[in-house]
Short mmCIF file of C-alpha atoms in Angstrom, two decimals:
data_model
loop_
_atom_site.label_atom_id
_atom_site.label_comp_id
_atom_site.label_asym_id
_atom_site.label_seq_id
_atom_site.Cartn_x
_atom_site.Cartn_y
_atom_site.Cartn_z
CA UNK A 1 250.18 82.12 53.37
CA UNK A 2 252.01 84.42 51.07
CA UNK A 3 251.71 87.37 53.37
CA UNK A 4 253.33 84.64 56.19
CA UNK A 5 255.98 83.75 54.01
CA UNK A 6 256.70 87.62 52.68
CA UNK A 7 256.66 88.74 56.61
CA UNK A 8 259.27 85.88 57.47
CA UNK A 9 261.72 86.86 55.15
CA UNK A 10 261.21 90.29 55.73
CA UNK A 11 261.92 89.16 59.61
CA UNK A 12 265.09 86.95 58.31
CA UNK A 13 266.60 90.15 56.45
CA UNK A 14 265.88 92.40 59.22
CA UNK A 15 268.17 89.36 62.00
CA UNK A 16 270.99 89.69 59.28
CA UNK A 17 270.94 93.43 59.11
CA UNK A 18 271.11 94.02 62.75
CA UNK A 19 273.65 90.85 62.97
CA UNK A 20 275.58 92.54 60.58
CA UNK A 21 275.87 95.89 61.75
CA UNK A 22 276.50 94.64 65.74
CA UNK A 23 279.86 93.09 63.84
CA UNK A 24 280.55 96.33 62.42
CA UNK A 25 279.98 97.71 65.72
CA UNK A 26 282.25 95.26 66.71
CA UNK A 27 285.09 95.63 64.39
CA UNK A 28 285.37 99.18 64.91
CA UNK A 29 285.28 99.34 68.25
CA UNK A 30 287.80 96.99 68.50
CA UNK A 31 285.82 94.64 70.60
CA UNK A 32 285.59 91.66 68.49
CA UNK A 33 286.89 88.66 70.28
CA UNK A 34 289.26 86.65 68.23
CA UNK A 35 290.79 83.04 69.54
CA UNK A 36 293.25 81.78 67.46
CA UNK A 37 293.98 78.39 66.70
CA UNK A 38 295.85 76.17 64.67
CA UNK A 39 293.25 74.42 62.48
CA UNK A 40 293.11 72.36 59.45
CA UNK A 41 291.45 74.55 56.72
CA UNK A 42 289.75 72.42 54.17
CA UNK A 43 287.66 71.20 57.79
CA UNK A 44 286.68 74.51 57.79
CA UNK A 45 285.88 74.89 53.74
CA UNK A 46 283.45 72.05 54.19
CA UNK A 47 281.75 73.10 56.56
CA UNK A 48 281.23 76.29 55.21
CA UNK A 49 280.18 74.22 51.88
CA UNK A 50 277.77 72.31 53.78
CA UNK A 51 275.82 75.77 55.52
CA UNK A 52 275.14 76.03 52.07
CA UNK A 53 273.95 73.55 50.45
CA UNK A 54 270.41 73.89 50.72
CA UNK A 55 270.46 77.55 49.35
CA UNK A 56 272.73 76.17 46.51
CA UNK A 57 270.08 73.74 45.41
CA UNK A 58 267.55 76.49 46.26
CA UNK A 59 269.28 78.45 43.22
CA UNK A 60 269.75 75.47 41.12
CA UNK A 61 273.48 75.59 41.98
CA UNK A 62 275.99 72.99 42.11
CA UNK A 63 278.73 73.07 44.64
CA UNK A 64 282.75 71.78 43.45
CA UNK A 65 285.46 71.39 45.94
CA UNK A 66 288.98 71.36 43.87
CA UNK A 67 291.58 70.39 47.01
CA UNK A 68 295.08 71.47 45.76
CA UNK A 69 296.65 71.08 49.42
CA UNK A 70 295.78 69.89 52.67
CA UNK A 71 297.29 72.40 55.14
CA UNK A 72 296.67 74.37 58.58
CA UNK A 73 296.10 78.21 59.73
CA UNK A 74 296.20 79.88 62.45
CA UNK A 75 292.94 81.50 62.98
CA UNK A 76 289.72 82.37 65.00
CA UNK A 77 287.83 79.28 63.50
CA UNK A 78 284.15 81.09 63.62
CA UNK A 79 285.33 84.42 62.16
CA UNK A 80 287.17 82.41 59.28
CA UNK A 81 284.11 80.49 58.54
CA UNK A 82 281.73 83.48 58.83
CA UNK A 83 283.76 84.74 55.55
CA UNK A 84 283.38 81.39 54.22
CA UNK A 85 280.03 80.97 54.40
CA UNK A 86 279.26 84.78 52.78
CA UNK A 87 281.18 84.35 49.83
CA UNK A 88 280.10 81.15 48.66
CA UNK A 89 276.58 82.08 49.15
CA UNK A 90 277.39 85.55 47.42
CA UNK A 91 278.57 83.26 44.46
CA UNK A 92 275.77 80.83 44.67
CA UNK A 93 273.28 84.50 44.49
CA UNK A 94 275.05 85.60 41.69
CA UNK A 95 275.54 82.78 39.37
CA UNK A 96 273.45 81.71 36.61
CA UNK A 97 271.14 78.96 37.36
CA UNK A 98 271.90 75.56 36.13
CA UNK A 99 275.96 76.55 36.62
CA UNK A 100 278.52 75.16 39.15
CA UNK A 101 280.02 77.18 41.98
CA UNK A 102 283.49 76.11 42.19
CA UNK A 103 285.55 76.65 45.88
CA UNK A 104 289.87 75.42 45.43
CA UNK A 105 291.88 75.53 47.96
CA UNK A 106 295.87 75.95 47.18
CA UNK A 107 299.11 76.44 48.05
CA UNK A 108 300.87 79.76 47.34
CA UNK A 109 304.62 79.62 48.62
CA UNK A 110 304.15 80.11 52.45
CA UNK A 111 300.78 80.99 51.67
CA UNK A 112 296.87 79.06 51.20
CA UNK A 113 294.34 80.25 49.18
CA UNK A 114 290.68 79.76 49.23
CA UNK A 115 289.03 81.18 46.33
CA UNK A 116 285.13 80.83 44.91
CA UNK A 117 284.54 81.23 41.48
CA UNK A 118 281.24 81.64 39.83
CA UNK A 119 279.58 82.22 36.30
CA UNK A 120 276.94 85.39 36.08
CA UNK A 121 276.87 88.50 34.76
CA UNK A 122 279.89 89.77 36.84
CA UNK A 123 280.97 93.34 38.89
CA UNK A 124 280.94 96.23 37.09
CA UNK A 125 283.47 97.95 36.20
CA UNK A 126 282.39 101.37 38.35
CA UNK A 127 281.38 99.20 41.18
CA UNK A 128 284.68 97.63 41.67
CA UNK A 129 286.38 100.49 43.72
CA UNK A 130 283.68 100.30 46.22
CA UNK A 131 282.95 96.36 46.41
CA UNK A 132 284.50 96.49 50.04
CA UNK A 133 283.30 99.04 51.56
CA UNK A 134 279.66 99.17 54.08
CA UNK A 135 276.35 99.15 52.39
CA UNK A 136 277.91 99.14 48.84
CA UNK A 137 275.45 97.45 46.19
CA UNK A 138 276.13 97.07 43.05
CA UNK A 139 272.40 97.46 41.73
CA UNK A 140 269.77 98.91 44.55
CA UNK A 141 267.35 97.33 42.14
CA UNK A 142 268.64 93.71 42.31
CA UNK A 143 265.93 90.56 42.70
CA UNK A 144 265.13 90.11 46.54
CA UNK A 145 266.43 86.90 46.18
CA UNK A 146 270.00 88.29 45.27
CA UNK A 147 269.99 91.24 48.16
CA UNK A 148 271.74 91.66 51.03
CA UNK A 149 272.93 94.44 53.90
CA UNK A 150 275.47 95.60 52.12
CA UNK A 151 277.88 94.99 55.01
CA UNK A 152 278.82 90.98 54.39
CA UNK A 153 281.93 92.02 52.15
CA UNK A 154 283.02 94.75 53.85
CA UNK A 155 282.94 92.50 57.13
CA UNK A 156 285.14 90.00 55.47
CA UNK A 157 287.77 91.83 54.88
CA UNK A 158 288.27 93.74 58.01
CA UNK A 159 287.85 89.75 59.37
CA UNK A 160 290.68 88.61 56.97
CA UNK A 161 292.60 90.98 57.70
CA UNK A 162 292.43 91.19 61.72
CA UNK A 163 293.25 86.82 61.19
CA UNK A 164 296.53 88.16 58.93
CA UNK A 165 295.57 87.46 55.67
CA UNK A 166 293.61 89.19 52.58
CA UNK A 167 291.04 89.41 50.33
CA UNK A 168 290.55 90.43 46.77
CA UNK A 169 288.33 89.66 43.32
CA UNK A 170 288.59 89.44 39.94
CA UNK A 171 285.51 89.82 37.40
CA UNK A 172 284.97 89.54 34.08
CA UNK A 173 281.42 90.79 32.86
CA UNK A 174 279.19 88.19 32.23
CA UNK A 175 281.78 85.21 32.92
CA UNK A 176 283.86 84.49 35.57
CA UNK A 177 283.95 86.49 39.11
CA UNK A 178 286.36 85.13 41.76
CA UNK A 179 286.80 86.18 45.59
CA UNK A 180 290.12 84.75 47.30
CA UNK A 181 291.39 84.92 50.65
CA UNK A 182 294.75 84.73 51.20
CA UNK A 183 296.37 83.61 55.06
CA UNK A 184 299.63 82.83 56.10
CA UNK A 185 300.17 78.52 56.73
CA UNK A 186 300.71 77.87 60.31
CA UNK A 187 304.33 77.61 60.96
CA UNK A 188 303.94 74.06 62.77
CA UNK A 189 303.25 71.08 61.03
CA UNK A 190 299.45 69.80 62.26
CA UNK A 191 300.19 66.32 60.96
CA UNK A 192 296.58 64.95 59.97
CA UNK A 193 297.59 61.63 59.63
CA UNK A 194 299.17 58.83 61.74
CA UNK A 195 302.64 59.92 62.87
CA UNK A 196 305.37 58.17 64.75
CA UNK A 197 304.74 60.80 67.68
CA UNK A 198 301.86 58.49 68.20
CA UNK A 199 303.84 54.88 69.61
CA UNK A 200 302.84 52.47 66.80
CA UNK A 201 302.56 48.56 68.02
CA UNK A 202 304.17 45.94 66.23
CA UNK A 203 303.98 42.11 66.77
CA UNK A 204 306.55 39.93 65.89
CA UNK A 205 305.91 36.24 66.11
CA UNK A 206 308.86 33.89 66.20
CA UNK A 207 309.68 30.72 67.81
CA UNK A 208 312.97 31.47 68.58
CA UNK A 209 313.83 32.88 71.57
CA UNK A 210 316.74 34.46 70.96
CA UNK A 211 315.47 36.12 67.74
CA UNK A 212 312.47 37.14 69.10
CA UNK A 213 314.69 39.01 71.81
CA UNK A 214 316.96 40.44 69.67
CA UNK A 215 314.37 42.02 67.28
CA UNK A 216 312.43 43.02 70.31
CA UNK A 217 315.43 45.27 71.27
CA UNK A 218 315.92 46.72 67.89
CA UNK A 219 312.37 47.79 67.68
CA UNK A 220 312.16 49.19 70.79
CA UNK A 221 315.34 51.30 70.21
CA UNK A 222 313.25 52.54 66.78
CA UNK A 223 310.03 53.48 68.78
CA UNK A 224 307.53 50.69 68.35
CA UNK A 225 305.52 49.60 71.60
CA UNK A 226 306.62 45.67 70.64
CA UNK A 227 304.17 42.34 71.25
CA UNK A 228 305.06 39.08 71.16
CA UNK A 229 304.37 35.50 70.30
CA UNK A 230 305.97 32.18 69.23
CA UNK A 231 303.14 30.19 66.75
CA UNK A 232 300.34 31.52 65.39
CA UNK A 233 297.80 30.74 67.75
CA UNK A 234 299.10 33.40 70.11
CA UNK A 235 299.52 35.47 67.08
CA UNK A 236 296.25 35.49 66.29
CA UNK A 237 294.70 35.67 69.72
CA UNK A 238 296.78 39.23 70.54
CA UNK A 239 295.70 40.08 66.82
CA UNK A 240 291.91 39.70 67.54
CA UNK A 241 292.03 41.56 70.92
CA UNK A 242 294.35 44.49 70.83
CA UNK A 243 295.75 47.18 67.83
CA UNK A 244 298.59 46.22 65.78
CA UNK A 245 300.28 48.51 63.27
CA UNK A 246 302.43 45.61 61.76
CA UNK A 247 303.48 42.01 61.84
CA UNK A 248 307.06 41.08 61.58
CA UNK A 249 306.69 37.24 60.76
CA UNK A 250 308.68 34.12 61.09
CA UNK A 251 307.61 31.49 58.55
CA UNK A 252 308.58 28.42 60.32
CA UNK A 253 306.13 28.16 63.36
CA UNK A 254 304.96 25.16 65.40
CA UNK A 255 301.16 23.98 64.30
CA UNK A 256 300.91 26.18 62.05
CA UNK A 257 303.63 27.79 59.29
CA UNK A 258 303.55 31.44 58.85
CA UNK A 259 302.62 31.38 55.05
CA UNK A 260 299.01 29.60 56.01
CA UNK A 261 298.58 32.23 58.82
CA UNK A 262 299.66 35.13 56.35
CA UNK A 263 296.65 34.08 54.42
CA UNK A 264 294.29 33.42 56.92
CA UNK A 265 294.99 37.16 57.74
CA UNK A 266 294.53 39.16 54.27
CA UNK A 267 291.06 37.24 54.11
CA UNK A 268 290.46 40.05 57.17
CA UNK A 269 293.29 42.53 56.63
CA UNK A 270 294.36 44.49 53.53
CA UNK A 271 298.43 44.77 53.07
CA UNK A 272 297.76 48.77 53.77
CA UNK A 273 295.94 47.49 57.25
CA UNK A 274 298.29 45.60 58.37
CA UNK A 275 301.86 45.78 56.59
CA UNK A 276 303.19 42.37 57.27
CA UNK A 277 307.49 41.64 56.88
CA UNK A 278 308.36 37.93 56.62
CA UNK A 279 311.67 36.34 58.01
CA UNK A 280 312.98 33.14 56.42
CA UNK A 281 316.08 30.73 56.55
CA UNK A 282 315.67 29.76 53.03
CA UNK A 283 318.27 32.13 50.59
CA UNK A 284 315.96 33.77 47.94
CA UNK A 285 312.99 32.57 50.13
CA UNK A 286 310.48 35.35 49.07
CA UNK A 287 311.13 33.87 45.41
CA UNK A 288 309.97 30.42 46.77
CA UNK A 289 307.00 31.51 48.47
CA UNK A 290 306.08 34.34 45.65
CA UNK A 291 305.89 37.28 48.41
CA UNK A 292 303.25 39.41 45.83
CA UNK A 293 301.21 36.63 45.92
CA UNK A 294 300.54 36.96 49.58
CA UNK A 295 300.95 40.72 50.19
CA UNK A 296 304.11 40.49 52.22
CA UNK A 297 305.93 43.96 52.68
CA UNK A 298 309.10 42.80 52.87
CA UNK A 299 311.76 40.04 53.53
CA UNK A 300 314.34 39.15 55.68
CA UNK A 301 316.71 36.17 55.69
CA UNK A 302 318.53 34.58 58.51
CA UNK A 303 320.70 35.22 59.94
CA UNK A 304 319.48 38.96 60.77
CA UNK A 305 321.88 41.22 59.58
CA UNK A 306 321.64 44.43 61.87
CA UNK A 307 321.45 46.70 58.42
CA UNK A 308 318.98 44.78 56.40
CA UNK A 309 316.74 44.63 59.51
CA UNK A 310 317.09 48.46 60.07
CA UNK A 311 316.09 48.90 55.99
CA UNK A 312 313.12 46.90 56.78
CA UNK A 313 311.91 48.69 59.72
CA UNK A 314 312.51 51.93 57.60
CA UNK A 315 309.84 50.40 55.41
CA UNK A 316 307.59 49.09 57.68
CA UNK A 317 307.35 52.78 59.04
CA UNK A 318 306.69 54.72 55.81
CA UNK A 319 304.17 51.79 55.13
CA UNK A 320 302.32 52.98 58.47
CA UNK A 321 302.66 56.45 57.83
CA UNK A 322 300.91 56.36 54.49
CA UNK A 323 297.74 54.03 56.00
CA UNK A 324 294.79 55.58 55.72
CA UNK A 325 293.12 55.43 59.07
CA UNK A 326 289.86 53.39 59.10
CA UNK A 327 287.22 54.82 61.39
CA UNK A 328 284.17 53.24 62.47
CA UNK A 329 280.72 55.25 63.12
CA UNK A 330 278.07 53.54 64.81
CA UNK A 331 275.26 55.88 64.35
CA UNK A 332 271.52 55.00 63.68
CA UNK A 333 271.04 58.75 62.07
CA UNK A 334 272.12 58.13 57.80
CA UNK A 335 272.53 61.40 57.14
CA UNK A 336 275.12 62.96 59.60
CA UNK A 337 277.20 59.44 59.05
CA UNK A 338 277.44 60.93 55.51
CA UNK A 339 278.33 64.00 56.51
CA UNK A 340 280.96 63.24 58.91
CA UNK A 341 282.39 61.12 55.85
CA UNK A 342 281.91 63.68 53.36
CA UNK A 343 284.43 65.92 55.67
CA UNK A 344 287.01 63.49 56.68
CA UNK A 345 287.14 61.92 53.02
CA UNK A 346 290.18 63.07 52.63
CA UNK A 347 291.33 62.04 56.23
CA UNK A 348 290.31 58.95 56.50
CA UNK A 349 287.90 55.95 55.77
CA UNK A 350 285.07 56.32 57.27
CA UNK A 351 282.58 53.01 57.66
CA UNK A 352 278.71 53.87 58.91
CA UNK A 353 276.77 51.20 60.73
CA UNK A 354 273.33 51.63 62.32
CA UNK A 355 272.68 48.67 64.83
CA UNK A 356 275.02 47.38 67.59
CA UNK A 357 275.04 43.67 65.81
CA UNK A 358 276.38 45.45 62.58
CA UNK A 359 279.18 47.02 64.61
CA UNK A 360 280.22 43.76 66.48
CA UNK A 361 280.55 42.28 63.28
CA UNK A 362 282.46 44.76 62.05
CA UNK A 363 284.78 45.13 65.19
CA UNK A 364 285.07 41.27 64.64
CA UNK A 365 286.16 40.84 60.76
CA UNK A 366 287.84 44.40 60.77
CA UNK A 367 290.55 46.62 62.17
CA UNK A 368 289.83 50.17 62.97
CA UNK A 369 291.70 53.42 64.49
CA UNK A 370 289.03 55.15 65.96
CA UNK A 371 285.14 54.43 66.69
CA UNK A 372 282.69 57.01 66.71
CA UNK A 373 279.73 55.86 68.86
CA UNK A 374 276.26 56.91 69.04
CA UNK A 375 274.63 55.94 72.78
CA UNK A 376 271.24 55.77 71.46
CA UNK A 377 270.62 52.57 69.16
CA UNK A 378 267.48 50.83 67.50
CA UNK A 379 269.09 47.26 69.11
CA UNK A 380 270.46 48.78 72.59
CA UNK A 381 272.30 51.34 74.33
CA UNK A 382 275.91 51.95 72.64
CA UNK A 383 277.82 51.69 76.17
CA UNK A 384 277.24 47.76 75.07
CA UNK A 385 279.73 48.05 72.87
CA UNK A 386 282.81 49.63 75.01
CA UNK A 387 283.92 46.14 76.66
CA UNK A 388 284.86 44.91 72.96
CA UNK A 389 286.07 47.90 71.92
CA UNK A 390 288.17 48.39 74.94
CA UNK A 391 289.80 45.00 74.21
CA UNK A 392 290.88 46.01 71.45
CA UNK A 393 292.65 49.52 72.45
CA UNK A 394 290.73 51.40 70.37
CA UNK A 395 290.10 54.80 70.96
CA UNK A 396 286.14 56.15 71.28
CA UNK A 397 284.77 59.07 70.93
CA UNK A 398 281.17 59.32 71.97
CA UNK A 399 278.93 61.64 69.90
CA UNK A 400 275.37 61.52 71.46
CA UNK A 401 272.30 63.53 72.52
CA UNK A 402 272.58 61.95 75.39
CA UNK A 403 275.26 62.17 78.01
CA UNK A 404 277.73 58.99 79.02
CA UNK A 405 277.25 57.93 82.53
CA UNK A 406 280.54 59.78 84.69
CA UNK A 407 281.44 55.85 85.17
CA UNK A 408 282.63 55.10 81.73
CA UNK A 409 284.50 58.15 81.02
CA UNK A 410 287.75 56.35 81.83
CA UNK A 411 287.04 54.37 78.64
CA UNK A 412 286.69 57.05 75.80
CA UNK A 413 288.71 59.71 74.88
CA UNK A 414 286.09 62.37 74.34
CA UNK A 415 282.38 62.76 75.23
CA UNK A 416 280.23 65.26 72.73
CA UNK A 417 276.99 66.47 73.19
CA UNK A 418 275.24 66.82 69.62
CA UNK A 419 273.54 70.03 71.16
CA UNK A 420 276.31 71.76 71.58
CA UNK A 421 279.49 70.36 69.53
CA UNK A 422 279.92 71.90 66.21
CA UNK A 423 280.80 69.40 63.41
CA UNK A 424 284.32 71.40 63.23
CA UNK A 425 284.69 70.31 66.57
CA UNK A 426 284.37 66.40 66.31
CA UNK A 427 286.70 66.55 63.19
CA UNK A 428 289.02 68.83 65.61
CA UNK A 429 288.91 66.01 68.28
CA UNK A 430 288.82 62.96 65.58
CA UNK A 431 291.84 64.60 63.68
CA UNK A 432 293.84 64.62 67.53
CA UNK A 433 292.38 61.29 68.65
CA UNK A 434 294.49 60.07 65.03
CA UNK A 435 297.44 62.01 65.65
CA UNK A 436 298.41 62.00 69.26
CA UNK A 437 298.79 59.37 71.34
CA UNK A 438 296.05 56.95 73.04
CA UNK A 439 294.51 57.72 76.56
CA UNK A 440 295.24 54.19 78.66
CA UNK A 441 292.11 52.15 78.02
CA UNK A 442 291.11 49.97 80.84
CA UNK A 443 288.86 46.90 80.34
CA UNK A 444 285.53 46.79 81.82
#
């Protein structure tokens, strides 16, 4: 068994040598494909964190992410993450065991900066001129579990450099060593969360006709795709079946006054979820009713003035723009629900179920902004659930080993095939399913 085990990692060393020198074939032929894209890069950082983190605990190594900045380059995303991946698992090989490899990412003027810092016994000084270039080692002798080709650093930086950017070290002998990459930020904001380039929905419920017409007009003129209704029944009902970014509220309904159906809604929605503004005939009526108390936004008293209501809707909007969008994943697998969460945890909220009747009662008591589904399920096939979820306009992405039936494409924005998708490439298509608008979804 030793011999086996011996022989395979001889084999494994032998793949990453030839690997290696085929990209310095590459590279200096000038034959290295590169495909540049805007991307976000802390996506890409995690990723790279997570090829690792078996051989971290391998090592005895603990992995820290320090996020300074979320921001987007304009790179070849497998190159980028090639680098990635070799110098965090340089620093993991070269770190004391028991000690933490640290990875920041930061902003430098028009400038991020990935670096990896570890604690071990450092590059020497008369290495240091020749860290970058092919086959360099700093000790020929070095543990079999710290070699390599030779060729990973000197790889990196002709990759950084062909993507724009740079790459340097600093060392001190048995403390700190830190690599950093340097690449320019993409000139275009990649907004990451909800923006108003995306038509947000708004419902205002009042029983007045003439009100409710007026503010639908003013809305309209600021962007919002604007529901209606005139008690809270209807409210409700258009609440419950389709997506609403924010309730603009008149207190004094038939059946049912607005302050009852205010509450009746936190019980389901936080004030983040659904950013509620309250309009009243009473002077100082937010006093009266103790708007903190119920988790109103904001106020406005009748009769509308055309400037207070414009303040208000200048609210309402940062209020949107600061949500945190709420995704849902109904997956039966654990583990890649917590990794999909691990990488959008700074993107969003991310909720895992693993049956169909956990996800019903989720889409039920719960408002969402995207669904990740799964078509494979211990209680049934996932296509059950795209007739609720269609009814309530939110978009799907399907992330399966199994393909979705050409009939109910119309009803998701993006089919992915475990097989063959890269986790960079969900996040890619969640991050756009947030960000731009909807495809139509049509009920089944």
């Amino acid at each position: 068994m030793k011999l086996l085990q011996i022989g395979k990692q001889n084999s494994e060393r032998l793949i990453r040598l030839i690997n290696d020198i085929l990209d310095v074939e590459k590279i200096e032929s000038g034959k290295m494909e590169f495909k540049f894209e805007p991307l976000h890069l802390d996506l890409i950082v995690r990723e790279a964190m997570l090829a690792n983190e078996s051989f971290s605990k391998k090592f005895n190594i603990n992995l820290k992410l320090i996020q300074k900045t979320v921001t987007t380059v304009n790179v070849d995303r497998d190159r980028l993450l090639q680098v990635l991946v070799n110098l965090i698992s340089n620093g993991i090989k070269f770190s004391t065991p028991g000690k933490e490899v640290t990875i920041c990412v930061e902003k430098k003027e028009n400038n991020a900066i990935v670096s990896v810092s570890n604690h071990g016994a450092g590059v020497p000084e008369t290495f240091r001129p020749r860290i970058f270039e092919k086959f360099a080692q700093a000790n020929p002798t070095t543990s079999r579990s710290q070699s390599g080709t030779g060729l990973g650093l000197s790889i990196s930086k002709e990759i950084i450099e062909k993507l724009g950017g740079t790459i340097d070290f600093e060392s001190e002998i048995d403390k700190e060593t830190r690599f950093w990459i340097e690449l320019p930020i993409y000139d275009k904001s990649f907004v990451t969360k909800k923006s108003f380039e995306k038509i947000k929905s708004i419902l205002i419920c009042d029983n007045d006709k003439a009100a409710l017409n007026y503010l639908k007009t003013v809305l309209e003129e600021q962007d919002f795709n604007v529901m209606t209704a005139q008690t809270a029944t209807e409210a409700r009902n258009i609440i419950d079946e389709q997506h609403v970014d924010a309730l603009l509220l008149d207190l004094t309904l038939p059946n049912q006054d607005g302050i009852s159906l205010i509450k009746d809604l936190r019980k389901r929605f936080s004030i983040t979820d659904l950013p509620i503004t309250v309009i009243t005939v009473e002077p100082d009526g937010a006093k009266k009713m103790n708007g903190n108390a119920i988790s109103v936004l904001d106020w406005i008293e009748k009769p509308i003035e055309l400037g207070r209501l414009l303040a208000a809707i200048k609210l309402m909007k940062v209020q949107i723009e600061i949500k945190t969008p709420k995704i849902l994943h109904i997956e039966d697998d654990q583990d890649l629900i917590q990794i999909i969460a691990k990488l959008l945890q700074t993107e969003a909220s991310v909720l895992g179920v693993t049956t169909l009747a956990q996800a019903r009662e989720e889409l039920q008591s719960s408002h969402f902004d995207l669904v990740i589904l799964d078509l494979m399920l211990p209680d049934g096939s996932g296509i059950e659930m795209l007739p609720i979820i269609s009814k309530k306009q939110i978009p799907v992405i399907v992330f399966s080993a199994y393909d979705l039936p050409p009939d109910y494409n119309q009803f998701v924005v993006k089919t992915l095939l475990k097989s063959k998708a890269s986790p960079h490439e969900l996040l890619k298509n969640i991050i756009a399913s947030l960000t731009h608008n909807k495809m139509p979804i049509k009920e089944i």
